[in-house]
Tab-separated table of C-alpha atoms and ligand atoms in Angstrom:
chain	number	residue	atom	x	y	z
K	13	MET	CA	32.030	27.016	-1.308
K	14	PHE	CA	29.351	24.366	-2.018
K	15	GLU	CA	30.661	22.528	1.050
K	16	SER	CA	30.452	25.589	3.329
K	17	SER	CA	28.107	25.592	6.288
K	18	LEU	CA	25.424	28.266	6.628
K	19	LYS	CA	27.548	29.928	9.282
K	20	GLN	CA	30.598	29.999	7.003
K	21	LEU	CA	28.518	31.390	4.132
K	22	GLY	CA	27.059	34.076	6.406
K	23	ASP	CA	30.542	35.032	7.634
K	24	ALA	CA	31.911	35.188	4.058
K	25	LEU	CA	29.000	37.381	2.950
K	26	ARG	CA	29.355	39.765	5.883
K	27	ALA	CA	33.142	39.934	5.370
K	28	LYS	CA	32.443	40.803	1.679
K	29	GLN	CA	34.530	37.844	0.469
K	30	ILE	CA	31.636	37.038	-1.821
K	31	SER	CA	28.422	38.857	-2.728
K	32	SER	CA	24.979	37.297	-2.520
K	33	VAL	CA	24.555	37.838	-6.283
K	34	GLU	CA	27.778	35.873	-6.949
K	35	LEU	CA	26.787	33.120	-4.538
K	36	THR	CA	23.251	32.852	-5.943
K	37	GLN	CA	24.582	32.812	-9.512
K	38	SER	CA	27.001	29.964	-8.714
K	39	TYR	CA	24.142	27.893	-7.320
K	40	LEU	CA	21.982	28.725	-10.356
K	41	ASP	CA	24.823	27.602	-12.657
K	42	ARG	CA	25.167	24.366	-10.725
K	43	MET	CA	21.411	23.800	-10.881
K	44	ALA	CA	21.422	24.401	-14.648
K	45	GLN	CA	24.087	21.722	-14.966
K	46	LEU	CA	22.742	19.068	-12.572
K	47	ASN	CA	19.007	19.590	-12.222
K	48	PRO	CA	18.021	18.253	-15.679
K	49	GLU	CA	19.151	14.820	-14.544
K	50	LEU	CA	18.038	14.976	-10.883
K	51	ASN	CA	14.705	16.793	-11.465
K	52	ALA	CA	14.905	18.182	-7.930
K	53	PHE	CA	13.220	21.489	-8.825
K	54	ILE	CA	9.788	22.185	-10.291
K	55	THR	CA	10.401	25.921	-10.687
K	56	ILE	CA	13.634	27.845	-11.067
K	57	ASN	CA	13.347	31.592	-11.602
K	58	PRO	CA	16.834	33.172	-11.813
K	59	GLU	CA	15.422	36.660	-12.269
K	60	MET	CA	13.451	36.579	-9.027
K	61	SER	CA	16.259	34.889	-7.067
K	62	LEU	CA	18.851	37.392	-8.302
K	63	ALA	CA	16.592	40.360	-7.502
K	64	GLN	CA	16.421	39.093	-3.916
K	65	ALA	CA	20.209	38.651	-3.930
K	66	GLU	CA	20.684	42.288	-4.969
K	67	ALA	CA	18.459	43.401	-2.112
K	68	ALA	CA	20.437	41.182	0.253
K	69	ASP	CA	23.701	42.739	-0.938
K	70	ALA	CA	22.298	46.189	-0.172
K	71	ARG	CA	21.421	44.979	3.309
K	72	LEU	CA	24.874	43.461	3.776
K	73	ALA	CA	26.421	46.773	2.700
K	74	ALA	CA	24.206	48.673	5.117
K	75	GLY	CA	25.291	46.423	7.983
K	76	THR	CA	21.751	45.234	8.788
K	77	ALA	CA	22.299	41.621	7.728
K	78	GLU	CA	21.079	38.696	9.833
K	79	ALA	CA	22.459	35.145	10.044
K	80	LEU	CA	20.881	33.942	6.776
K	81	THR	CA	20.916	37.213	4.789
K	82	GLY	CA	22.093	36.561	1.237
K	83	ILE	CA	22.108	32.742	1.535
K	84	PRO	CA	20.311	30.738	-1.181
K	85	ILE	CA	17.668	28.432	0.325
K	86	ALA	CA	15.312	26.256	-1.739
K	87	GLN	CA	11.634	25.940	-0.801
K	88	LYS	CA	9.458	22.858	-1.071
K	89	ASP	CA	6.724	23.521	-3.629
K	90	ILE	CA	4.067	23.051	-0.938
K	91	PHE	CA	4.753	26.561	0.406
K	92	CYS	CA	2.850	29.401	-1.240
K	93	ALA	CA	5.358	32.046	-2.321
K	94	LYS	CA	4.106	35.314	-3.768
K	95	ASP	CA	4.486	35.512	-7.559
K	96	TRP	CA	5.972	32.005	-7.702
K	97	LEU	CA	4.286	29.080	-9.369
K	98	THR	CA	3.149	26.886	-6.443
K	99	THR	CA	2.045	23.446	-7.648
K	100	CYS	CA	2.279	21.068	-4.654
K	101	GLY	CA	3.506	18.543	-7.227
K	102	SER	CA	0.038	18.359	-8.820
K	103	LYS	CA	-1.525	18.959	-12.204
K	104	MET	CA	-4.400	20.411	-10.171
K	105	LEU	CA	-2.205	23.450	-9.401
K	106	HIS	CA	-0.094	23.460	-12.569
K	107	ASN	CA	-1.017	27.107	-13.269
K	108	PHE	CA	-1.356	28.462	-9.723
K	109	VAL	CA	0.807	31.527	-9.105
K	110	SER	CA	0.437	32.335	-5.425
K	111	PRO	CA	-0.814	35.826	-4.574
K	112	TYR	CA	0.670	35.613	-1.044
K	113	ASP	CA	3.530	34.217	1.037
K	114	ALA	CA	3.272	31.337	3.487
K	115	HIS	CA	4.382	32.349	6.990
K	116	VAL	CA	7.564	30.285	6.644
K	117	ILE	CA	8.362	32.009	3.328
K	118	SER	CA	7.850	35.482	4.768
K	119	GLN	CA	10.098	34.561	7.704
K	120	PHE	CA	12.880	33.663	5.251
K	121	ASN	CA	12.211	36.837	3.253
K	122	ASN	CA	12.412	38.969	6.393
K	123	ALA	CA	15.696	37.279	7.263
K	124	GLY	CA	17.026	38.243	3.820
K	125	ALA	CA	17.466	34.655	2.587
K	126	ILE	CA	17.252	34.016	-1.168
K	127	ASN	CA	14.468	31.818	-2.544
K	128	LEU	CA	16.500	29.693	-4.950
K	129	GLY	CA	13.554	27.792	-6.387
K	130	LYS	CA	10.672	25.454	-5.620
K	131	THR	CA	11.585	21.821	-5.040
K	132	ASN	CA	9.843	18.780	-6.455
K	133	MET	CA	7.654	16.650	-4.188
K	134	ASP	CA	5.123	13.845	-4.174
K	135	GLU	CA	1.697	15.109	-5.242
K	136	PHE	CA	0.100	16.906	-2.276
K	137	ALA	CA	2.913	15.363	-0.147
K	138	MET	CA	1.426	11.875	-0.488
K	139	GLY	CA	4.215	9.405	-1.018
K	140	SER	CA	7.565	8.066	0.145
K	141	SER	CA	9.498	8.040	-3.118
K	142	ASN	CA	8.679	11.248	-5.005
K	143	GLU	CA	7.272	9.137	-7.804
K	144	THR	CA	3.724	10.521	-7.439
K	145	SER	CA	4.791	14.009	-8.588
K	146	TYR	CA	3.025	15.276	-11.707
K	147	TYR	CA	6.432	16.737	-12.631
K	148	GLY	CA	8.163	13.371	-12.739
K	149	ALA	CA	10.274	11.388	-10.308
K	150	VAL	CA	13.313	12.870	-8.580
K	151	LYS	CA	16.573	10.900	-8.765
K	152	ASN	CA	18.725	10.142	-5.753
K	153	PRO	CA	22.114	11.862	-6.265
K	154	TRP	CA	23.896	8.855	-4.689
K	155	ASP	CA	22.519	6.555	-7.408
K	156	THR	CA	20.224	7.992	-10.060
K	157	ALA	CA	18.482	4.616	-10.519
K	158	ARG	CA	17.104	5.005	-6.976
K	159	VAL	CA	14.440	7.148	-5.317
K	160	PRO	CA	15.344	10.065	-3.020
K	161	GLY	CA	12.472	9.241	-0.646
K	162	GLY	CA	9.439	11.431	-0.219
K	163	SER	CA	7.511	13.490	-0.069
K	164	SER	CA	10.276	16.126	0.368
K	165	GLY	CA	12.442	14.230	-2.128
K	166	GLY	CA	13.281	17.231	-4.308
K	167	THR	CA	14.545	19.096	-1.266
K	168	ALA	CA	16.593	16.120	-0.059
K	169	ALA	CA	18.159	15.551	-3.497
K	170	ALA	CA	18.901	19.276	-3.911
K	171	VAL	CA	20.644	19.491	-0.526
K	172	ALA	CA	22.586	16.243	-1.059
K	173	ALA	CA	23.752	17.346	-4.532
K	174	ARG	CA	24.733	20.776	-3.161
K	175	LEU	CA	22.235	22.568	-5.421
K	176	CYS	CA	21.322	24.859	-2.513
K	177	ALA	CA	22.798	25.700	0.888
K	178	ALA	CA	19.767	24.258	2.698
K	179	ALA	CA	16.040	23.881	2.052
K	180	THR	CA	12.636	23.409	3.613
K	181	GLY	CA	10.465	20.323	3.857
K	182	THR	CA	7.208	19.266	5.446
K	183	ASP	CA	6.484	16.113	7.407
K	184	THR	CA	3.029	14.559	7.872
K	185	GLY	CA	4.173	10.979	8.417
K	186	GLY	CA	7.915	11.102	7.742
K	187	SER	CA	8.382	13.328	4.702
K	188	ILE	CA	11.312	15.275	6.143
K	189	ARG	CA	13.066	12.428	7.949
K	190	GLN	CA	12.720	9.593	5.424
K	191	PRO	CA	14.067	11.505	2.377
K	192	ALA	CA	16.804	13.000	4.604
K	193	ALA	CA	17.810	9.437	5.532
K	194	LEU	CA	17.705	8.150	1.946
K	195	CYS	CA	19.795	11.075	0.636
K	196	GLY	CA	22.336	11.230	3.480
K	197	ILE	CA	21.395	14.646	4.867
K	198	SER	CA	19.967	16.003	8.139
K	199	GLY	CA	16.333	16.959	8.657
K	200	LEU	CA	14.155	18.042	11.572
K	201	LYS	CA	10.402	17.813	12.041
K	202	PRO	CA	9.610	20.174	14.927
K	203	THR	CA	6.969	19.722	17.614
K	204	TYR	CA	3.498	20.199	16.094
K	205	GLY	CA	2.607	23.897	16.273
K	206	VAL	CA	6.146	25.302	16.380
K	207	CYS	CA	6.206	26.366	12.693
K	208	SER	CA	3.121	28.034	11.270
K	209	ARG	CA	1.141	26.098	8.662
K	210	TYR	CA	-0.258	29.320	7.164
K	211	GLY	CA	0.229	29.162	3.392
K	212	MET	CA	1.506	25.590	3.506
K	213	ILE	CA	-0.876	23.613	1.313
K	214	ALA	CA	-2.768	21.309	3.688
K	215	PHE	CA	-2.588	17.519	3.469
K	216	ALA	CA	-3.553	16.272	6.955
K	217	SER	CA	-3.781	19.355	9.149
K	218	SER	CA	-3.409	17.656	12.538
K	219	LEU	CA	-0.138	16.049	11.414
K	220	ASP	CA	1.488	18.467	8.916
K	221	GLN	CA	4.547	20.328	10.142
K	222	ALA	CA	7.232	22.333	8.322
K	223	GLY	CA	10.894	21.898	9.108
K	224	PRO	CA	14.463	22.452	7.916
K	225	MET	CA	16.598	20.090	5.824
K	226	GLY	CA	20.327	20.659	5.505
K	227	ARG	CA	23.772	19.169	5.717
K	228	SER	CA	24.319	19.465	9.468
K	229	ALA	CA	22.524	19.923	12.769
K	230	GLU	CA	24.165	23.311	13.141
K	231	ASP	CA	22.620	24.427	9.820
K	232	LEU	CA	19.216	23.130	10.935
K	233	ALA	CA	19.466	25.161	14.148
K	234	LEU	CA	20.075	28.370	12.173
K	235	MET	CA	17.113	27.548	9.905
K	236	MET	CA	14.881	26.875	12.923
K	237	ASN	CA	15.739	30.324	14.308
K	238	VAL	CA	14.058	31.731	11.182
K	239	MET	CA	11.217	29.229	10.672
K	240	ALA	CA	9.828	28.824	14.192
K	241	GLY	CA	7.548	31.282	15.917
K	242	PHE	CA	3.979	32.213	16.677
K	243	ASP	CA	1.652	33.218	13.848
K	244	GLU	CA	-1.904	34.282	14.617
K	245	ARG	CA	-3.042	33.175	11.135
K	246	ASP	CA	-2.607	29.504	12.091
K	247	SER	CA	-4.997	28.499	14.872
K	248	THR	CA	-2.670	25.645	15.916
K	249	SER	CA	0.458	27.832	16.040
K	250	LEU	CA	1.807	27.867	19.584
K	251	GLN	CA	2.426	31.102	21.438
K	252	ARG	CA	5.832	30.583	23.005
K	253	ASP	CA	8.871	32.718	23.727
K	254	LYS	CA	11.352	33.009	20.880
K	255	GLU	CA	14.141	30.422	21.183
K	256	ASP	CA	17.740	30.361	20.014
K	257	TYR	CA	18.023	26.828	18.663
K	258	THR	CA	21.837	27.031	18.601
K	259	ARG	CA	22.053	27.636	22.342
K	260	ASP	CA	22.773	24.053	23.417
K	261	LEU	CA	24.816	22.825	20.443
K	262	ASN	CA	28.088	22.629	22.349
K	263	LYS	CA	26.892	20.983	25.547
K	264	PRO	CA	28.585	17.655	26.342
K	265	LEU	CA	26.397	14.542	26.231
K	266	THR	CA	27.573	13.093	29.538
K	267	GLY	CA	24.646	11.488	31.333
K	268	LEU	CA	22.308	11.602	28.334
K	269	ARG	CA	19.796	8.726	28.570
K	270	ILE	CA	18.982	7.246	25.171
K	271	GLY	CA	15.864	5.081	24.977
K	272	LEU	CA	15.880	2.260	22.435
K	273	PRO	CA	12.333	1.024	21.760
K	274	LYS	CA	12.353	-2.732	21.400
K	275	GLU	CA	9.639	-2.487	18.734
K	276	PHE	CA	12.037	-0.512	16.466
K	277	PHE	CA	14.709	-3.175	16.668
K	278	ALA	CA	12.503	-6.128	15.778
K	279	ALA	CA	11.925	-7.801	12.424
K	280	GLY	CA	11.558	-5.508	9.442
K	281	MET	CA	14.761	-3.511	9.644
K	282	GLY	CA	17.384	-4.352	7.000
K	283	ALA	CA	20.576	-5.954	8.335
K	284	ASP	CA	22.667	-3.193	6.724
K	285	VAL	CA	20.551	-0.512	8.407
K	286	ALA	CA	20.764	-2.321	11.774
K	287	LYS	CA	24.555	-2.419	11.564
K	288	ALA	CA	24.875	1.326	10.960
K	289	ILE	CA	22.389	2.142	13.750
K	290	GLU	CA	24.249	-0.086	16.233
K	291	ALA	CA	27.528	1.621	15.361
K	292	ALA	CA	25.916	5.025	15.927
K	293	ILE	CA	24.619	3.929	19.347
K	294	ALA	CA	28.136	2.722	20.217
K	295	GLU	CA	29.479	6.153	19.256
K	296	TYR	CA	26.933	7.794	21.561
K	297	LYS	CA	28.104	5.602	24.427
K	298	LYS	CA	31.630	6.869	23.785
K	299	LEU	CA	30.261	10.406	23.972
K	300	GLY	CA	28.971	9.681	27.487
K	301	ALA	CA	25.406	8.526	26.906
K	302	THR	CA	23.745	5.602	28.670
K	303	ILE	CA	21.263	3.245	27.016
K	304	VAL	CA	17.805	2.460	28.388
K	305	ASP	CA	15.580	-0.262	26.939
K	306	ILE	CA	12.065	1.040	26.457
K	307	SER	CA	8.848	-0.096	24.850
K	308	LEU	CA	6.306	1.703	22.669
K	309	PRO	CA	3.713	-1.081	22.623
K	310	ASN	CA	1.153	0.686	20.430
K	311	SER	CA	3.608	1.950	17.823
K	312	LYS	CA	2.949	-1.118	15.690
K	313	LEU	CA	-0.514	0.309	15.043
K	314	SER	CA	0.778	3.625	13.774
K	315	VAL	CA	0.709	2.815	10.042
K	316	PRO	CA	-2.927	1.567	10.018
K	317	VAL	CA	-4.026	4.447	12.268
K	318	TYR	CA	-2.277	6.975	10.023
K	319	TYR	CA	-3.874	5.530	6.883
K	320	VAL	CA	-7.307	6.151	8.392
K	321	LEU	CA	-6.674	9.611	9.851
K	322	ALA	CA	-4.443	11.194	7.183
K	323	PRO	CA	-6.757	10.280	4.265
K	324	ALA	CA	-9.779	11.428	6.315
K	325	GLU	CA	-8.250	14.867	6.786
K	326	ALA	CA	-6.968	14.934	3.209
K	327	SER	CA	-10.399	14.150	1.765
K	328	SER	CA	-11.731	17.198	3.553
K	329	ASN	CA	-8.765	19.495	2.781
K	330	LEU	CA	-8.666	18.584	-0.901
K	331	SER	CA	-12.372	19.252	-1.434
K	332	ARG	CA	-11.433	22.890	-2.106
K	333	PHE	CA	-9.842	21.946	-5.429
K	334	ASP	CA	-12.950	22.051	-7.576
K	335	GLY	CA	-11.822	23.731	-10.789
K	336	VAL	CA	-13.817	26.871	-9.977
K	337	ARG	CA	-11.615	29.490	-8.357
K	338	TYR	CA	-8.115	28.478	-9.353
K	339	GLY	CA	-6.129	25.508	-10.592
K	340	TYR	CA	-6.990	22.947	-13.222
K	341	ARG	CA	-10.383	22.894	-14.940
K	342	ALA	CA	-11.358	20.166	-17.426
K	343	PRO	CA	-11.506	21.649	-20.929
K	344	GLU	CA	-14.860	20.000	-21.710
K	345	TYR	CA	-17.785	19.328	-19.386
K	346	GLY	CA	-21.585	19.349	-19.147
K	347	ASP	CA	-23.220	20.811	-16.043
K	348	LEU	CA	-21.585	22.031	-12.803
K	349	ALA	CA	-21.374	18.591	-11.173
K	350	ASP	CA	-19.784	17.210	-14.317
K	351	MET	CA	-17.247	20.055	-14.276
K	352	TYR	CA	-16.264	19.197	-10.664
K	353	GLU	CA	-16.041	15.527	-11.476
K	354	LYS	CA	-13.989	15.842	-14.632
K	355	SER	CA	-11.668	18.509	-13.208
K	356	ARG	CA	-10.922	16.401	-10.123
K	357	ALA	CA	-10.602	13.154	-12.086
K	358	GLN	CA	-8.144	14.742	-14.510
K	359	GLY	CA	-6.362	17.080	-12.061
K	360	PHE	CA	-5.518	14.579	-9.292
K	361	GLY	CA	-3.166	11.634	-9.758
K	362	ALA	CA	-3.913	8.024	-8.760
K	363	GLU	CA	-2.452	8.129	-5.226
K	364	VAL	CA	-4.326	11.320	-4.338
K	365	GLN	CA	-7.591	9.849	-5.648
K	366	ARG	CA	-6.994	6.669	-3.638
K	367	ARG	CA	-6.550	8.714	-0.441
K	368	ILE	CA	-9.647	10.837	-1.123
K	369	MET	CA	-11.699	7.684	-1.577
K	370	ILE	CA	-10.352	6.029	1.604
K	371	GLY	CA	-10.850	9.244	3.565
K	372	THR	CA	-14.391	9.744	2.342
K	373	TYR	CA	-15.194	6.129	3.185
K	374	VAL	CA	-13.855	6.198	6.758
K	375	LEU	CA	-15.726	9.448	7.462
K	376	SER	CA	-19.002	8.250	6.012
K	377	HIS	CA	-22.099	7.582	8.088
K	378	GLY	CA	-22.005	4.013	9.347
K	379	TYR	CA	-18.208	3.673	9.161
K	380	TYR	CA	-17.166	6.754	11.104
K	381	ASP	CA	-17.321	5.012	14.514
K	382	ALA	CA	-15.708	1.816	13.282
K	383	TYR	CA	-12.695	3.495	11.650
K	384	TYR	CA	-12.212	7.180	12.315
K	385	ILE	CA	-13.180	7.252	16.008
K	386	LYS	CA	-11.293	4.047	16.737
K	387	ALA	CA	-8.180	5.397	15.026
K	388	GLN	CA	-8.396	8.599	17.088
K	389	ARG	CA	-8.502	6.513	20.282
K	390	ILE	CA	-5.440	4.521	19.302
K	391	ARG	CA	-3.688	7.733	18.316
K	392	ARG	CA	-4.037	8.896	21.913
K	393	GLN	CA	-2.612	5.606	23.200
K	394	ILE	CA	0.368	5.895	20.855
K	395	ALA	CA	1.062	9.355	22.289
K	396	GLN	CA	0.704	8.041	25.870
K	397	ASP	CA	3.398	5.433	25.163
K	398	PHE	CA	5.851	8.256	24.512
K	399	VAL	CA	4.810	10.123	27.673
K	400	ALA	CA	5.597	6.969	29.670
K	401	ALA	CA	8.888	6.408	27.815
K	402	TYR	CA	10.168	9.920	28.549
K	403	LYS	CA	9.979	9.174	32.281
K	404	GLN	CA	12.908	6.815	31.653
K	405	CYS	CA	14.968	8.550	28.971
K	406	ASP	CA	15.821	11.953	27.453
K	407	VAL	CA	15.748	11.075	23.749
K	408	ILE	CA	14.665	8.025	21.778
K	409	MET	CA	16.762	6.614	18.945
K	410	GLY	CA	16.257	4.109	16.184
K	411	PRO	CA	16.319	3.818	12.417
K	412	THR	CA	14.549	6.424	10.287
K	413	SER	CA	13.679	3.986	7.516
K	414	PRO	CA	13.680	0.166	7.411
K	415	SER	CA	15.825	0.151	4.258
K	416	THR	CA	18.118	2.402	2.264
K	417	ALA	CA	16.910	4.011	-0.981
K	418	PHE	CA	15.075	1.531	-3.212
K	419	LYS	CA	15.013	1.476	-7.010
K	420	LEU	CA	12.708	3.750	-8.984
K	421	GLY	CA	9.564	1.789	-9.835
K	422	GLU	CA	10.320	-0.929	-7.255
K	423	LYS	CA	7.315	-0.257	-5.000
K	424	GLY	CA	5.151	1.580	-7.512
K	425	ASP	CA	2.359	-0.978	-7.829
K	426	ASP	CA	2.222	-1.926	-4.173
K	427	PRO	CA	0.881	0.919	-2.032
K	428	VAL	CA	1.103	-1.105	1.200
K	429	GLN	CA	4.839	-1.760	0.697
K	430	MET	CA	5.274	1.951	0.050
K	431	TYR	CA	3.288	2.855	3.192
K	432	LEU	CA	5.584	0.658	5.303
K	433	SER	CA	8.537	2.940	4.412
K	434	ASP	CA	7.301	5.208	7.198
K	435	ILE	CA	6.891	2.552	9.864
K	436	TYR	CA	9.404	4.244	12.214
K	437	THR	CA	8.438	7.847	11.555
K	438	ILE	CA	4.630	7.984	11.667
K	439	ALA	CA	4.138	7.504	15.434
K	440	VAL	CA	6.047	10.760	15.986
K	441	ASN	CA	3.525	12.734	13.910
K	442	LEU	CA	0.569	11.030	15.589
K	443	ALA	CA	1.998	12.105	18.963
K	444	GLY	CA	2.947	15.608	17.723
K	445	LEU	CA	6.542	15.097	18.895
K	446	PRO	CA	9.742	16.459	17.292
K	447	GLY	CA	11.848	13.996	15.308
K	448	MET	CA	14.981	14.221	13.250
K	449	SER	CA	17.171	12.143	10.976
K	450	ILE	CA	20.941	12.412	10.626
K	451	PRO	CA	23.312	10.405	8.433
K	452	CYS	CA	25.030	7.562	10.322
K	453	GLY	CA	26.749	5.428	7.704
K	454	PHE	CA	26.146	3.482	4.533
K	455	GLY	CA	24.305	0.255	3.827
K	456	ASN	CA	23.966	-2.054	0.839
K	457	ASN	CA	25.061	-0.552	-2.495
K	458	ASN	CA	26.732	2.276	-0.583
K	459	MET	CA	23.464	4.055	0.047
K	460	PRO	CA	23.143	6.345	3.094
K	461	VAL	CA	21.493	5.229	6.361
K	462	GLY	CA	19.675	7.670	8.661
K	463	LEU	CA	19.571	7.607	12.458
K	464	GLN	CA	16.299	8.863	13.894
K	465	ILE	CA	16.361	10.967	17.072
K	466	ILE	CA	12.984	11.550	18.713
K	467	GLY	CA	12.709	14.191	21.411
K	468	ASN	CA	10.125	15.162	23.982
K	469	TYR	CA	7.802	18.089	23.214
K	470	PHE	CA	9.769	21.318	22.549
K	471	ASP	CA	13.128	19.576	22.971
K	472	GLU	CA	14.419	20.655	19.549
K	473	ALA	CA	17.439	22.501	20.993
K	474	ARG	CA	18.478	19.405	22.915
K	475	MET	CA	18.002	17.130	19.878
K	476	LEU	CA	20.133	19.488	17.790
K	477	ASN	CA	22.775	19.303	20.531
K	478	VAL	CA	22.616	15.488	20.487
K	479	ALA	CA	22.987	15.486	16.687
K	480	HIS	CA	25.718	18.147	16.612
K	481	GLN	CA	27.943	16.351	19.128
K	482	TYR	CA	27.726	13.205	16.980
K	483	GLN	CA	28.581	15.226	13.895
K	484	LEU	CA	31.640	16.660	15.638
K	485	ALA	CA	32.810	13.097	16.331
K	486	THR	CA	31.964	11.559	12.923
K	487	ASP	CA	31.999	12.706	9.302
K	488	TRP	CA	29.019	10.881	7.741
K	489	HIS	CA	27.169	14.178	7.340
K	490	SER	CA	29.950	15.721	5.265
K	491	ARG	CA	30.196	12.894	2.716
K	492	ALA	CA	29.016	13.930	-0.741
K	493	PRO	CA	27.681	11.767	-3.564
K	494	GLN	CA	30.403	10.745	-6.039
K	495	GLY	CA	30.575	12.631	-9.292
K	496	ILE	CA	28.302	15.382	-8.021
N	11	LIG	N1	4.762	8.792	3.141
N	11	LIG	C1	3.674	9.253	3.955
N	11	LIG	C2	2.451	9.414	3.093
N	11	LIG	O1	2.493	9.027	1.983
N	11	LIG	C3	4.043	10.544	4.631
N	11	LIG	C4	4.013	11.702	3.727
N	11	LIG	C5	4.324	12.983	4.418
N	11	LIG	O2	4.905	13.006	5.497
N	11	LIG	N2	3.903	14.077	3.804
N	11	LIG	O3	1.447	9.902	3.498
């Protein structure tokens, strides 16, 4: 049952082979057994999950169930969920019980899915290893001495260890795709504006996007059917017709043009990663695709551009955490300014403070033109590179991450090394494009390798088709960590 797809689980529930309460309880039992070591969840609340499961069973009995009704789905702790502790991985929100649901959460609730718990994450989604979480590092289920990636590392570890049927993530610079790659699962960051950001705690608003993480492209498509859609409470939510993201899954790939950016295949990628990516491209040729060499000349600037723009937006977004209305407040302080200062100094971890300082600096008078405005200009050029590339190809492929999962603590004292983990993913966020990662083999130490598929705007259904056809022909996505 822990290996069943979302479709199989939905069929079993509707055929009354299993009840949602039974299914939810089996996942809760598995979590109780495996989560203490993996630390994939910040909050588990069996009572609330089981109450939802009972309601789902009533709906199943009444015959009004939808595709995901009764299926246990975990939620990244960045999504506000009514009556659930919502921490965003930070001491700053260690006591924040959300009074409302994020749009994505209410979509899952309306679909009758079960909230199985809130997954661990890097503090305020800043990180690539899950080590910045106030709630401790998450372990990679393939090797518990290694990181799961970040910032959606709790979600990736939970899905890989079969602690939930699927889960949500968010991606500002790679936080869905990179942990998906490092944990051997599938993940999709949709086109900016496709999933509402309402109730998703903001990091860098012009880049943040929610998306599904699961064991197969088919599962991601079913999740997208629930998560995507217009929401008037998010001013950047796009008003588009409802889509069925499963509609193209079974189309053949004959004639598909795959662009390989020469900049992605240059120095920097591990030899083990390169080997797995080349084998995946060879498989796509067998499936009928043709290869086109392309160039994204400005993509090499994406990491420096991101580390100006994302901290700038974060410094503004995080100014709301002041110890006044909710969240952490320093126990002892003098006047009001001292209360702000102490609460923020004690409530935020080192990486978050570093980003607030960088962001405040690049937005300050005298430096704004030199850094922020310049970065915005290059951001536009990075996006234009993709527009030009899509005149020659239908999808772009390359590695998701330059290496497989590294050891816990390995990059802890070197932020720049950590930032380079997202060298292949960040350009996609800067351009607002959809990107996904699917498992395509194993590298050194038998750790999973992820293949990145980048689509044109709103091409999610086609990308899911491209991923699904590969998953029909290979079995990397169904491999499970040993001993789990
Ligand atoms: N690793 C990147 C960062 O630290 C991206 C994080 C994300 O996508 N949320 O900012």
